[in-house]
Amino acid sequence: MIIDCHGHFTTVPTSLREYRKMQVATCEAGQTSDFAPPPDFSDDELRERLENAQLGLMKERGIDLTLFSPIAGLMGHHQGNEALSRHWSRICNDLVHRVSNLYPDRFAPVCQLPQSPGIPPQNCIEELERCVSELGFVGCNLNPDPSGGHWTDPPLTDRWWYPLFEKLAELEVPAMIHVSGSCNPNFHHTGAHYLNGDTTAFMQFLLSDLFRDFPTLKFVIPHGGGAVPYHWGRYRGLAQDLNRPPLAELLMENVFFDTCVYHQPGIDLLTEVIPAENILFGSEMVGAVRSVDPETGHYFDDTRRYVEALTGLSEVDRKKIYEGNARRVYPQLDKRLREQEKITTPA
Amino acid sequence: MIIDCHGHFTTVPTSLREYRKMQVATCEAGQTSDFAPPPDFSDDELRERLENAQLGLMKERGIDLTLFSPIAGLMGHHQGNEALSRHWSRICNDLVHRVSNLYPDRFAPVCQLPQSPGIPPQNCIEELERCVSELGFVGCNLNPDPSGGHWTDPPLTDRWWYPLFEKLAELEVPAMIHVSGSCNPNFHHTGAHYLNGDTTAFMQFLLSDLFRDFPTLKFVIPHGGGAVPYHWGRYRGLAQDLNRPPLAELLMENVFFDTCVYHQPGIDLLTEVIPAENILFGSEMVGAVRSVDPETGHYFDDTRRYVEALTGLSEVDRKKIYEGNARRVYPQLDKRLREQEKITTPA
C-alpha cells in the first residue's frame, strides 16, 4: 500500500476561494463575527473536482491513499481575527471530512487549526478535538508562524504551545509543520516561506528539550525538511558544538520528513542522509509545482518515480517510506485502516 | 590556486566583541553619535589570532587565499541606529583591511555595509566606495534583512536597492548575500536565519527582472545556496509555472553558490545540479561549525575534502570551482592577483 502523507484540497470549487476573499474583506471592513455561511457544493461537483485531479493522478501513479487537508496557502491565519479563523477552519475541515466520506479508502482527513497571531494555541483545542474525536481526523497541520511571514509568535518550543501539544499527545495525533500564505513581500509562499518554515522549526527542535517533555509527540516536516537534509552535516555539527545530544537521540523518534522534493538528486540525498524510519512518502499533489519537467517528461511532483528509482533502497525500507512509517506516525490512520480492512475482509 | 570565497574574521581579539557590546548598550541608552573609538590591537596580536586559526587551517587544507570579511553575525545592522552602523562598519572594515595588508597574499578584503533597517541602501555607497576605491576591497556582504529576523525592508529586487546596485555594477564588485544575527527568537542565526536568507533571496531573484536591469551585477549566495540546490526541481518548476524564463537564462550569469555545505552528500548534490560555472569554493572557516565530524574524523567545515572526493568532477571544473569562477565573479580580485603576480614574477 502506498500512502501519500501530504495532499491538500487545492482543487476546491472556485466559489470557495471567492467566498474566502469576500469573508476576509468583510472582516477587514469591521465585521468581526456572524460571518456568512459558505457556498454549497453538490457531491457530484466535489467528485468531479477530485477525479480530474488528485484521484486521477493517484490512480496513474499508483498511490492508494492520501492524507488530505485543506489548502495550506489558504489557511490564512494572519487574515481577519480569531473568530474568522475558527469559522473558516470549520468550513475547510468539514469539506475535507466530506471528501473523506465520499472516498473513505482514498482520503484520510487532516485538519487545519484555527490559529491566529498572538492568540494562545490552546484555543485551537476545541476544533482539534471536534475533528479527531467526532469526525475521525488522523492528523493536523500546525502553522509555526500564524502571522504569515512576520514570525511574531514564540518558537514552537516555547511553553506557549504546550497546552496544544498535550492535547496532540493525548489524542495520538501528529502535526505537520506547515506555514500558510505570506503577507511579507520578502517571502514567496511556496518558493521561500514554506521551506523557511520547515528549516526554522527543525532548528527550534534541535535547540530544545521539547521531546523530553513530550516523548510521544510527533511532527512531520514537509517539503523534504526544507534545507535540513541538504545541510545535515551542519545540523549534526551545530548539535555537537552547542552541547546538544546527537540528533538521533535528540529528535529522531519525533521528527519526520516527507518526500516532497521535486527532482531525483534531492530524493537521493534525502534517503542517503535521513534514516528510512524518518521518511514518509509525500507529493503535495496537486500543489506547489503543477507542470511537467522538460528534463524528464514527467510531472515534477510525481515523487513516486524518484523513490522507485532509488537503487540503493531495500524493499523493506521502501515499504516503510510508503506505508509503515505513516501508520506508525499517525496511529489514528492505522486504526482507521485496520477497521476498513475488517470491513472489506470479513472473517 | 585555491581561493576560499567565504571567510570571516571570527577570531578577533575578545576586546573587540566587548567594545561592540558596550557600543550597542551606549547607543540604546541614548547616545546616538560621537561613539567611543575602538580598542587598539598590535600587529602581533592580530597575527597570533589568525595564525592559530584561519591561517593555520588554510595551510593544513591547502587553501591559498581567503576572501575575508568582518564577522557576519556581528554586523548587527538591527542594533543601534544608522550612525552606529556606519561607525561600526568602518571599524570592522578597517580591521579586515589591516589583516589583508599584513598578509596580502593570503587575505583579500571584503567589506560589510553600514545598513540599517528602513534606511535607503544608497546611504551605504560612501563606505562601499571608500573600501573599494581607496582600500582595494574586492567584494561586499549585503544583508537582505537589516532588521535581523523581522524582514521589514523591501525585497532585494525592489527599486529601493537600485542605487546601491548601480554602484556595485559600476565598481565591478559582487555582493555576497549574507544576513547577520537574528533578534527574532524564532530564528537561530547560523541554523535557520542564514539559510532562510539564502533561500529567500534566490526566490526573490527568480520572480524579478533585476538582471535585465543589471546584466553585470553578481551575487554569491552562501551556505551552498540555503535550500535551493536541494530543491532545484522545485525552482525549475516554479519558474516554469510562473511563466518565468528557464533558470539558466534568468539568473545563472548573475547568481553563484559557495560550497559551505558540511557533509559529502550535500556537496555531491550541489555539484550534480548546479553547473560548475556557478559554484565558488568556500568554507566559512572559522565559522558556523567548528568541531570535528565523528563520522569522518575531519572538521565539518573542511569543505576541500568533499570537493576533492568528487569523482565525477573534471579537473577543468574543479579548477573553476577553486579559482576560475572567483576570479571571474570578483574582477577586483583578479586585478589584485595579476598585480601581485607581476610583483612576484618580474620580467
XYZ file of C-alpha atoms in Angstrom:
694
model
C 0.000 0.000 0.000
C 1.243 3.488 -0.838
C 0.209 6.335 1.437
C 0.835 9.950 0.453
C 1.102 11.868 3.725
C 0.851 15.288 2.134
C -2.079 16.332 -0.021
C -4.233 19.465 0.079
C -7.669 20.070 -1.408
C -6.225 22.693 -3.765
C -8.835 21.973 -6.411
C -11.847 23.229 -4.461
C -14.629 24.864 -6.479
C -13.717 28.435 -7.405
C -16.663 29.765 -5.436
C -14.958 28.723 -2.196
C -11.913 30.859 -2.998
C -14.245 33.740 -3.876
C -16.165 33.245 -0.654
C -12.922 33.373 1.315
C -11.885 36.633 -0.355
C -15.265 38.150 0.458
C -15.096 36.844 4.021
C -11.657 38.391 4.642
C -12.743 41.677 3.076
C -15.855 41.744 5.268
C -13.803 41.100 8.372
C -11.249 43.743 7.454
C -14.127 46.163 6.905
C -15.186 45.663 10.511
C -17.464 42.635 10.746
C -15.873 40.543 13.455
C -18.477 37.801 13.995
C -21.636 36.220 12.488
C -19.890 35.539 9.212
C -21.952 34.439 6.213
C -22.219 30.698 5.595
C -20.080 29.194 2.811
C -21.345 28.285 -0.652
C -22.812 24.839 -1.060
C -21.424 22.218 -3.421
C -23.052 19.055 -4.670
C -21.312 15.723 -4.167
C -21.006 15.486 -7.928
C -19.165 18.794 -8.090
C -16.701 17.640 -5.459
C -16.236 14.288 -7.180
C -15.558 15.973 -10.490
C -13.004 18.287 -8.886
C -11.161 15.353 -7.375
C -11.436 12.790 -10.130
C -9.968 15.147 -12.700
C -7.081 15.988 -10.416
C -5.902 14.261 -7.235
C -7.792 10.991 -7.745
C -6.813 10.702 -11.388
C -3.174 11.334 -10.595
C -3.219 8.946 -7.628
C -4.543 6.241 -9.923
C -1.929 6.983 -12.581
C 0.874 6.963 -10.048
C -0.333 4.020 -8.005
C -0.963 5.957 -4.806
C -3.612 4.239 -2.703
C -4.397 6.781 -0.032
C -3.716 10.455 0.616
C -3.710 12.249 3.953
C -5.853 15.108 2.807
C -6.008 18.545 4.369
C -7.376 21.978 3.464
C -5.345 24.235 1.167
C -2.292 25.294 3.172
C -1.873 28.601 1.402
C -5.474 29.480 2.135
C -5.425 28.774 5.886
C -4.545 32.475 6.158
C -4.196 32.592 9.913
C -2.914 36.147 9.612
C -6.135 37.328 7.976
C -9.070 38.655 9.936
C -9.346 37.741 13.591
C -9.567 34.661 15.784
C -13.312 34.285 15.255
C -12.867 34.331 11.487
C -10.063 31.797 11.726
C -12.329 29.484 13.719
C -15.230 29.968 11.320
C -13.044 29.358 8.244
C -11.248 26.382 9.770
C -14.552 24.642 10.456
C -15.656 25.205 6.875
C -12.394 23.841 5.460
C -12.253 20.897 7.829
C -15.886 19.989 7.183
C -15.178 19.991 3.462
C -12.192 17.694 3.833
C -14.268 15.452 6.082
C -16.943 15.294 3.407
C -14.321 14.297 0.835
C -13.053 11.536 3.114
C -16.635 10.272 3.434
C -17.090 10.303 -0.331
C -13.861 8.326 -0.783
C -13.118 6.705 2.577
C -10.477 4.380 1.153
C -8.729 7.119 -0.842
C -8.561 10.071 1.538
C -7.958 10.241 5.286
C -8.730 13.668 6.697
C -6.166 16.014 8.258
C -7.366 19.303 9.742
C -6.181 22.856 9.801
C -6.231 24.645 13.148
C -7.977 27.943 13.914
C -4.721 29.694 14.793
C -4.433 33.461 14.911
C -1.334 35.552 15.655
C -0.938 36.387 19.324
C -3.783 34.052 20.342
C -2.826 31.170 22.660
C -2.630 27.875 20.723
C -4.776 26.209 23.376
C -7.723 27.985 21.743
C -7.312 25.504 18.880
C -8.052 22.505 21.091
C -11.816 22.647 20.658
C -11.609 22.384 16.862
C -8.854 19.758 17.053
C -10.987 17.609 19.353
C -14.050 18.055 17.177
C -12.087 16.890 14.144
C -10.285 13.982 15.766
C -12.795 12.687 18.294
C -16.037 13.397 16.444
C -15.045 13.260 12.772
C -12.173 10.791 12.664
C -9.360 13.059 11.503
C -5.929 11.436 11.735
C -3.616 14.457 11.853
C -3.414 18.228 11.775
C -1.380 20.971 10.157
C 0.318 23.297 12.600
C 1.430 26.731 11.455
C 4.677 27.780 13.188
C 4.066 31.379 12.042
C 0.399 32.386 12.230
C 1.444 35.950 11.344
C 2.105 34.903 7.734
C 5.760 35.877 7.369
C 6.367 38.211 10.296
C 7.165 35.490 12.816
C 5.680 37.353 15.751
C 4.626 34.366 17.890
C 7.012 32.417 20.144
C 9.049 29.491 18.784
C 7.327 26.092 18.701
C 9.410 25.014 21.649
C 8.051 27.736 23.921
C 5.578 26.797 26.641
C 3.100 28.991 24.776
C 2.401 25.893 22.635
C 2.382 23.291 25.409
C -1.388 23.008 26.043
C -1.905 22.186 22.370
C 0.970 19.694 22.409
C -0.527 17.996 25.468
C -3.746 17.510 23.548
C -1.936 16.252 20.439
C -0.085 13.714 22.565
C -3.287 12.666 24.329
C -5.173 12.211 21.040
C -2.181 10.449 19.413
C -2.267 12.880 16.527
C 0.901 14.144 14.828
C 1.209 17.636 13.392
C 2.641 18.512 10.030
C 4.556 21.787 10.434
C 3.096 23.880 7.635
C 3.022 27.633 7.226
C 0.294 29.289 5.187
C 0.410 32.212 2.776
C 2.885 35.019 3.277
C 1.859 38.627 3.684
C 5.522 39.655 3.840
C 6.664 40.740 0.372
C 10.101 39.252 1.059
C 8.759 35.720 1.104
C 7.155 33.986 -1.847
C 4.898 31.409 -0.231
C 5.818 28.127 -1.927
C 9.298 29.242 -3.022
C 10.592 30.676 0.250
C 8.164 30.865 3.178
C 7.291 27.141 3.127
C 10.908 25.983 3.061
C 11.993 28.589 5.610
C 9.236 27.435 7.952
C 10.482 23.856 7.710
C 14.117 24.819 8.329
C 13.207 27.143 11.181
C 11.092 24.562 13.013
C 13.801 21.915 12.810
C 16.393 24.234 14.327
C 13.959 25.175 17.102
C 13.581 21.473 17.925
C 17.358 20.996 17.860
C 17.814 23.690 20.492
C 15.156 22.496 22.919
C 14.185 19.668 25.231
C 10.643 19.609 23.892
C 10.720 15.859 23.300
C 11.880 15.181 26.824
C 8.643 16.877 27.893
C 6.592 15.181 25.158
C 8.288 11.886 24.324
C 5.419 10.663 22.127
C 4.736 13.914 20.251
C 5.431 13.625 16.540
C 5.992 16.239 13.840
C 6.233 15.779 10.112
C 8.394 18.428 8.469
C 7.206 18.662 4.869
C 8.944 19.668 1.633
C 11.693 17.196 2.353
C 12.565 19.049 5.553
C 13.237 22.432 3.929
C 17.002 22.953 3.869
C 17.706 20.429 6.617
C 18.797 17.189 4.925
C 20.977 19.122 2.439
C 22.709 20.666 5.458
C 22.618 17.554 7.632
C 26.345 17.893 8.389
C 25.773 21.458 9.535
C 22.992 20.323 11.888
C 24.969 17.393 13.252
C 27.837 19.818 13.827
C 25.677 22.521 15.397
C 24.164 19.989 17.806
C 27.662 18.912 18.781
C 29.057 22.451 19.120
C 26.055 23.516 21.189
C 26.442 20.528 23.530
C 23.134 19.066 22.477
C 22.655 15.285 22.280
C 23.307 13.685 18.873
C 20.363 14.222 16.517
C 19.457 10.522 16.535
C 18.927 10.665 20.265
C 17.528 14.196 20.421
C 14.703 14.132 17.922
C 14.639 11.230 15.506
C 11.864 9.486 17.449
C 9.752 12.590 17.000
C 10.622 14.345 13.748
C 9.911 13.019 10.266
C 10.416 14.310 6.738
C 8.258 13.833 3.685
C 9.490 13.215 0.137
C 8.168 16.437 -1.433
C 11.439 17.165 -3.216
C 10.913 17.525 -6.928
C 13.966 16.040 -8.582
C 15.947 12.834 -8.337
C 19.157 14.235 -6.768
C 17.118 15.702 -3.903
C 15.426 12.379 -3.117
C 18.784 10.628 -3.472
C 20.246 12.927 -0.833
C 17.219 12.700 1.461
C 17.322 8.922 1.562
C 21.103 8.867 1.850
C 21.317 11.031 4.966
C 17.986 10.513 6.751
C 17.171 7.057 8.145
C 14.358 5.330 6.249
C 12.411 5.211 9.554
C 12.107 9.009 9.434
C 10.881 9.440 5.863
C 7.218 9.444 4.828
C 6.167 9.314 1.219
C 4.513 12.561 0.146
C 3.969 14.514 -3.042
C 1.942 17.625 -2.097
C -0.133 16.920 -5.133
C -1.852 18.952 -6.608
C 0.276 21.667 -5.106
C 3.340 23.828 -5.368
C 4.536 22.768 -8.806
C 1.980 21.579 -11.306
C 3.811 21.187 -14.593
C 5.931 18.617 -16.365
C 9.698 18.641 -16.003
C 11.055 19.100 -19.529
C 14.202 17.255 -18.444
C 12.311 14.054 -17.602
C 8.959 14.323 -19.381
C 7.177 13.618 -16.082
C 5.403 15.788 -13.547
C 7.791 17.471 -11.115
C 5.570 16.348 -8.240
C 5.437 12.705 -9.313
C 7.666 11.861 -6.373
C 6.915 8.156 -6.577
C 9.156 7.957 -9.655
C 12.100 9.289 -7.679
C 11.515 6.840 -4.831
C 11.119 3.960 -7.281
C 14.391 4.934 -8.968
C 16.397 4.601 -5.742
C 18.565 1.611 -6.448
C 20.222 1.598 -3.041
C 16.953 1.383 -1.096
C 15.945 -2.025 0.245
C 12.387 -3.241 -0.266
C 11.933 -3.233 3.499
C 12.902 0.434 3.665
C 10.783 1.342 0.653
C 7.775 -0.221 2.357
C 8.482 1.818 5.477
C 8.574 5.018 3.432
C 5.423 4.126 1.516
C 3.314 2.752 4.334
C 4.876 1.581 7.573
C 6.119 4.923 8.841
C 2.825 6.660 8.089
C 0.914 4.026 10.062
C 3.361 4.378 12.946
C 3.456 8.202 12.980
C -0.327 8.512 12.524
C -1.824 5.952 14.954
C -5.357 7.125 14.132
C -4.666 6.349 10.476
C -3.531 2.875 11.396
C -6.730 2.337 13.399
C -8.816 3.611 10.504
C -7.083 1.280 8.070
C -7.430 -1.704 10.381
C -11.137 -1.035 10.709
C -11.510 -0.700 6.940
C -9.604 -3.959 6.490
C -12.012 -5.652 8.914
C -14.950 -4.413 6.883
C -13.547 -5.331 3.486
C -12.214 -8.741 4.571
C -14.852 -10.264 6.871
C -13.840 -13.411 8.789
C 45.488 28.096 -6.725
C 42.648 27.563 -4.242
C 40.544 30.573 -3.285
C 38.074 30.391 -0.409
C 35.386 32.980 -1.196
C 33.827 32.921 2.256
C 35.811 33.661 5.412
C 35.035 35.983 8.318
C 37.386 37.408 10.925
C 35.571 35.480 13.657
C 38.721 35.213 15.763
C 39.064 38.922 16.555
C 40.505 39.803 19.955
C 37.874 39.457 22.684
C 38.120 43.141 23.476
C 36.512 43.983 20.119
C 33.428 41.940 20.979
C 33.307 43.629 24.383
C 33.674 47.021 22.766
C 30.766 46.239 20.442
C 28.535 45.227 23.351
C 29.382 48.450 25.154
C 28.810 50.479 21.979
C 25.341 48.990 21.386
C 24.403 49.465 25.052
C 25.545 53.088 24.902
C 23.503 53.690 21.774
C 20.431 52.031 23.240
C 20.846 54.202 26.328
C 20.510 57.278 24.146
C 23.931 58.207 22.746
C 23.301 58.462 19.020
C 26.619 59.898 17.751
C 30.238 60.574 18.779
C 30.810 56.950 19.669
C 33.982 55.994 21.530
C 36.914 54.780 19.424
C 37.596 51.037 19.281
C 40.297 49.259 21.262
C 43.726 49.097 19.672
C 45.476 45.845 18.790
C 49.120 45.260 17.974
C 50.046 43.579 14.701
C 51.429 40.699 16.740
C 48.065 40.198 18.452
C 46.272 40.058 15.105
C 48.907 37.700 13.665
C 48.562 35.375 16.639
C 44.766 35.338 16.289
C 44.998 34.410 12.623
C 47.950 32.034 12.659
C 46.369 29.860 15.329
C 43.091 29.733 13.424
C 42.330 30.698 9.809
C 45.938 30.773 8.578
C 46.864 27.520 10.271
C 43.807 25.769 8.854
C 44.352 27.267 5.392
C 47.888 25.866 5.431
C 46.706 22.439 6.621
C 43.981 22.314 3.979
C 45.984 23.786 1.126
C 43.873 26.931 0.725
C 45.942 29.736 -0.771
C 43.740 32.769 -0.362
C 40.579 33.706 1.536
C 38.134 36.473 0.720
C 37.999 37.859 4.205
C 35.194 39.923 5.680
C 34.099 41.082 9.127
C 32.132 38.697 11.361
C 28.720 38.301 9.723
C 26.883 37.620 12.955
C 28.327 40.792 14.458
C 27.360 43.183 11.638
C 24.227 43.721 13.727
C 22.523 46.114 11.353
C 19.424 45.968 13.519
C 21.276 47.296 16.551
C 21.527 50.971 17.354
C 20.973 53.450 14.558
C 22.367 54.328 11.165
C 25.212 56.399 12.618
C 26.282 53.498 14.797
C 26.113 51.134 11.853
C 28.381 53.457 9.871
C 30.795 53.866 12.757
C 30.960 50.106 13.415
C 31.248 49.194 9.744
C 34.277 51.454 9.339
C 35.936 49.838 12.343
C 35.295 46.322 11.060
C 36.311 47.132 7.513
C 39.480 48.883 8.627
C 40.405 45.828 10.669
C 39.901 43.487 7.718
C 41.909 45.870 5.558
C 44.720 45.773 8.091
C 44.678 41.960 8.004
C 44.882 41.989 4.216
C 47.899 44.304 4.467
C 49.570 42.015 6.970
C 49.017 39.012 4.696
C 48.372 40.431 1.222
C 48.800 37.064 -0.498
C 46.576 35.206 1.991
C 43.587 37.509 2.505
C 41.703 39.735 0.077
C 39.360 42.110 1.890
C 35.556 42.066 1.601
C 33.558 44.749 3.405
C 30.373 44.893 5.403
C 27.966 47.700 4.598
C 26.563 50.259 7.059
C 22.977 49.123 6.528
C 20.222 49.965 8.964
C 16.557 48.916 8.802
C 14.380 51.419 6.970
C 17.382 53.434 5.771
C 17.856 53.676 1.981
C 20.648 51.360 0.824
C 22.163 54.211 -1.176
C 23.453 55.518 2.156
C 25.941 52.621 2.053
C 27.601 53.896 -1.105
C 30.071 56.163 0.652
C 31.528 53.338 2.738
C 31.472 50.949 -0.229
C 33.421 53.429 -2.343
C 35.888 54.097 0.436
C 36.548 50.359 0.770
C 36.754 49.530 -2.912
C 38.283 52.649 -4.437
C 40.573 53.724 -1.597
C 41.390 50.480 0.196
C 41.269 47.841 -2.513
C 38.370 45.715 -1.261
C 37.195 43.152 -3.817
C 33.637 42.461 -2.650
C 30.993 43.225 -0.051
C 28.453 41.435 2.096
C 24.892 42.575 1.564
C 22.289 41.906 4.237
C 18.859 41.191 2.691
C 17.252 41.729 6.118
C 18.841 44.585 8.080
C 16.102 44.168 10.693
C 17.719 40.966 11.953
C 14.887 38.492 11.501
C 11.839 40.696 11.079
C 12.233 41.233 7.342
C 10.814 44.744 7.375
C 12.709 46.167 4.379
C 11.657 45.629 0.750
C 12.830 42.565 -1.215
C 16.258 42.800 -2.863
C 14.549 43.173 -6.203
C 12.730 46.349 -5.221
C 13.941 49.674 -6.624
C 14.757 50.604 -3.031
C 18.064 48.792 -3.590
C 18.807 50.054 -7.106
C 21.168 52.964 -6.294
C 23.416 50.565 -4.413
C 23.249 48.016 -7.229
C 24.202 50.707 -9.740
C 27.295 51.427 -7.694
C 28.142 47.735 -7.323
C 27.892 47.309 -11.085
C 29.975 50.410 -11.702
C 32.714 49.289 -9.304
C 32.591 45.708 -10.611
C 32.081 44.372 -7.122
C 29.840 41.392 -6.370
C 27.842 41.074 -3.191
C 27.583 38.005 -1.041
C 24.002 37.832 0.282
C 24.573 37.404 3.989
C 22.242 38.128 6.875
C 23.624 38.977 10.294
C 22.477 37.972 13.768
C 18.818 37.371 14.477
C 16.882 39.271 17.122
C 13.799 37.168 16.374
C 13.636 34.257 18.838
C 12.178 32.063 16.113
C 15.411 32.084 14.115
C 18.682 30.682 15.340
C 21.269 32.652 13.390
C 23.531 30.022 11.808
C 20.962 27.213 11.984
C 17.956 28.969 10.463
C 18.280 32.687 9.692
C 21.361 32.282 7.469
C 19.859 29.515 5.362
C 16.461 31.226 5.196
C 18.136 34.410 3.981
C 19.825 32.486 1.180
C 16.638 30.713 0.113
C 14.582 33.887 0.301
C 16.993 35.933 -1.822
C 17.123 33.289 -4.550
C 13.337 33.188 -4.834
C 13.223 36.990 -4.997
C 15.649 36.869 -7.925
C 13.580 34.164 -9.627
C 10.495 36.373 -9.539
C 12.091 39.538 -10.866
C 13.766 41.056 -13.898
C 16.565 42.504 -11.795
C 19.266 41.098 -14.060
C 17.682 42.581 -17.138
C 18.196 45.937 -15.429
C 21.670 44.985 -14.146
C 23.115 42.423 -16.539
C 26.598 42.515 -14.960
C 25.530 42.500 -11.309
C 26.673 39.383 -9.471
C 25.549 37.817 -6.201
C 27.100 34.948 -4.312
C 24.539 33.034 -2.267
C 26.489 31.400 0.546
C 25.908 28.225 2.594
C 25.549 26.259 -0.589
C 22.552 28.366 -1.597
C 20.451 27.639 1.510
C 17.715 25.193 0.499
C 17.935 25.982 -3.211
C 20.063 23.246 -4.823
C 18.298 20.556 -2.753
C 15.026 21.874 -4.195
C 16.365 22.643 -7.663
C 13.483 20.758 -9.280
C 11.004 22.845 -7.292
C 12.668 26.053 -8.501
C 12.861 24.923 -12.108
C 9.191 24.012 -11.838
C 8.167 27.244 -10.137
C 9.947 29.288 -12.820
C 8.064 27.337 -15.465
C 4.674 27.529 -13.728
C 5.093 31.267 -13.159
C 5.992 31.866 -16.807
C 9.486 32.979 -15.944
C 12.390 32.203 -18.267
C 14.334 28.996 -17.528
C 16.730 29.489 -14.608
C 19.797 29.157 -16.833
C 18.654 32.126 -18.836
C 17.112 34.077 -15.967
C 19.888 34.234 -13.425
C 22.783 31.861 -13.913
C 25.006 34.627 -15.297
C 24.423 36.539 -12.084
C 23.910 34.154 -9.188
C 26.546 31.868 -7.700
C 26.674 29.414 -4.817
C 29.522 28.631 -2.453
C 30.470 25.179 -1.159
C 29.719 25.804 2.526
C 27.805 22.563 2.931
C 29.281 20.423 5.644
C 28.943 16.844 4.509
C 29.755 14.846 1.405
C 26.163 14.145 0.218
C 25.428 17.882 0.218
C 28.452 18.714 -1.939
C 27.621 15.761 -4.192
C 24.150 17.197 -4.775
C 25.375 20.769 -5.213
C 27.825 19.801 -7.937
C 25.329 17.440 -9.556
C 22.579 20.016 -10.050
C 24.385 23.364 -10.270
C 26.712 23.997 -13.242
C 30.399 24.138 -12.227
C 30.483 27.707 -13.596
C 28.157 28.790 -10.785
C 29.979 27.252 -7.824
C 32.707 29.001 -5.834
C 34.806 27.183 -3.302
C 34.072 28.383 0.231
C 34.291 27.030 3.747
C 33.140 29.847 6.073
C 36.071 28.927 8.227
C 36.333 29.602 11.200
C 32.584 29.900 11.362
C 29.283 28.211 11.897
C 30.512 24.739 12.827
C 33.886 24.425 14.484
C 34.212 20.819 15.564
C 35.253 17.508 14.090
C 32.696 15.220 12.480
C 32.824 11.984 14.466
C 31.653 10.143 11.353
C 34.700 11.187 9.309
C 37.321 12.274 11.841
C 37.703 15.593 9.968
C 36.435 19.088 10.581
C 32.865 19.594 9.362
C 33.975 22.817 7.647
C 36.910 21.237 5.821
C 34.966 21.547 2.596
C 38.023 20.965 0.439
C 37.871 17.265 1.365
C 34.355 16.994 -0.034
C 35.302 18.741 -3.271
C 38.422 16.577 -3.611
C 36.307 13.448 -3.113
C 34.041 14.257 -6.086
C 34.931 11.536 -8.525
C 32.611 12.786 -11.246
C 34.111 16.286 -11.386
C 36.566 17.010 -14.199
C 39.837 18.742 -13.389
C 38.730 21.652 -15.540
C 35.579 22.072 -13.470
C 37.450 21.621 -10.199
C 39.801 24.439 -11.207
C 36.788 26.650 -11.985
C 35.345 25.993 -8.539
C 38.671 26.553 -6.799
C 39.897 29.572 -8.709
C 38.492 30.469 -12.104
C 34.963 31.369 -11.032
C 36.177 33.514 -8.124
C 38.437 35.489 -10.458
C 35.567 35.930 -12.889
C 32.910 36.872 -10.314
C 35.288 39.183 -8.405
C 37.062 41.213 -11.135
C 38.832 43.318 -8.485
C 40.273 40.132 -7.037
C 41.540 39.111 -10.424
C 43.215 42.521 -10.846
C 44.756 42.246 -7.397
C 46.119 38.792 -8.158
C 47.516 39.881 -11.519
C 49.310 42.775 -9.872
C 50.708 40.504 -7.190
C 51.858 38.069 -9.874
C 53.623 40.953 -11.649
C 55.419 41.833 -8.438
C 56.423 38.297 -7.533
C 57.467 37.304 -11.068
C 59.305 40.318 -12.564
C 60.022 40.171 -16.281
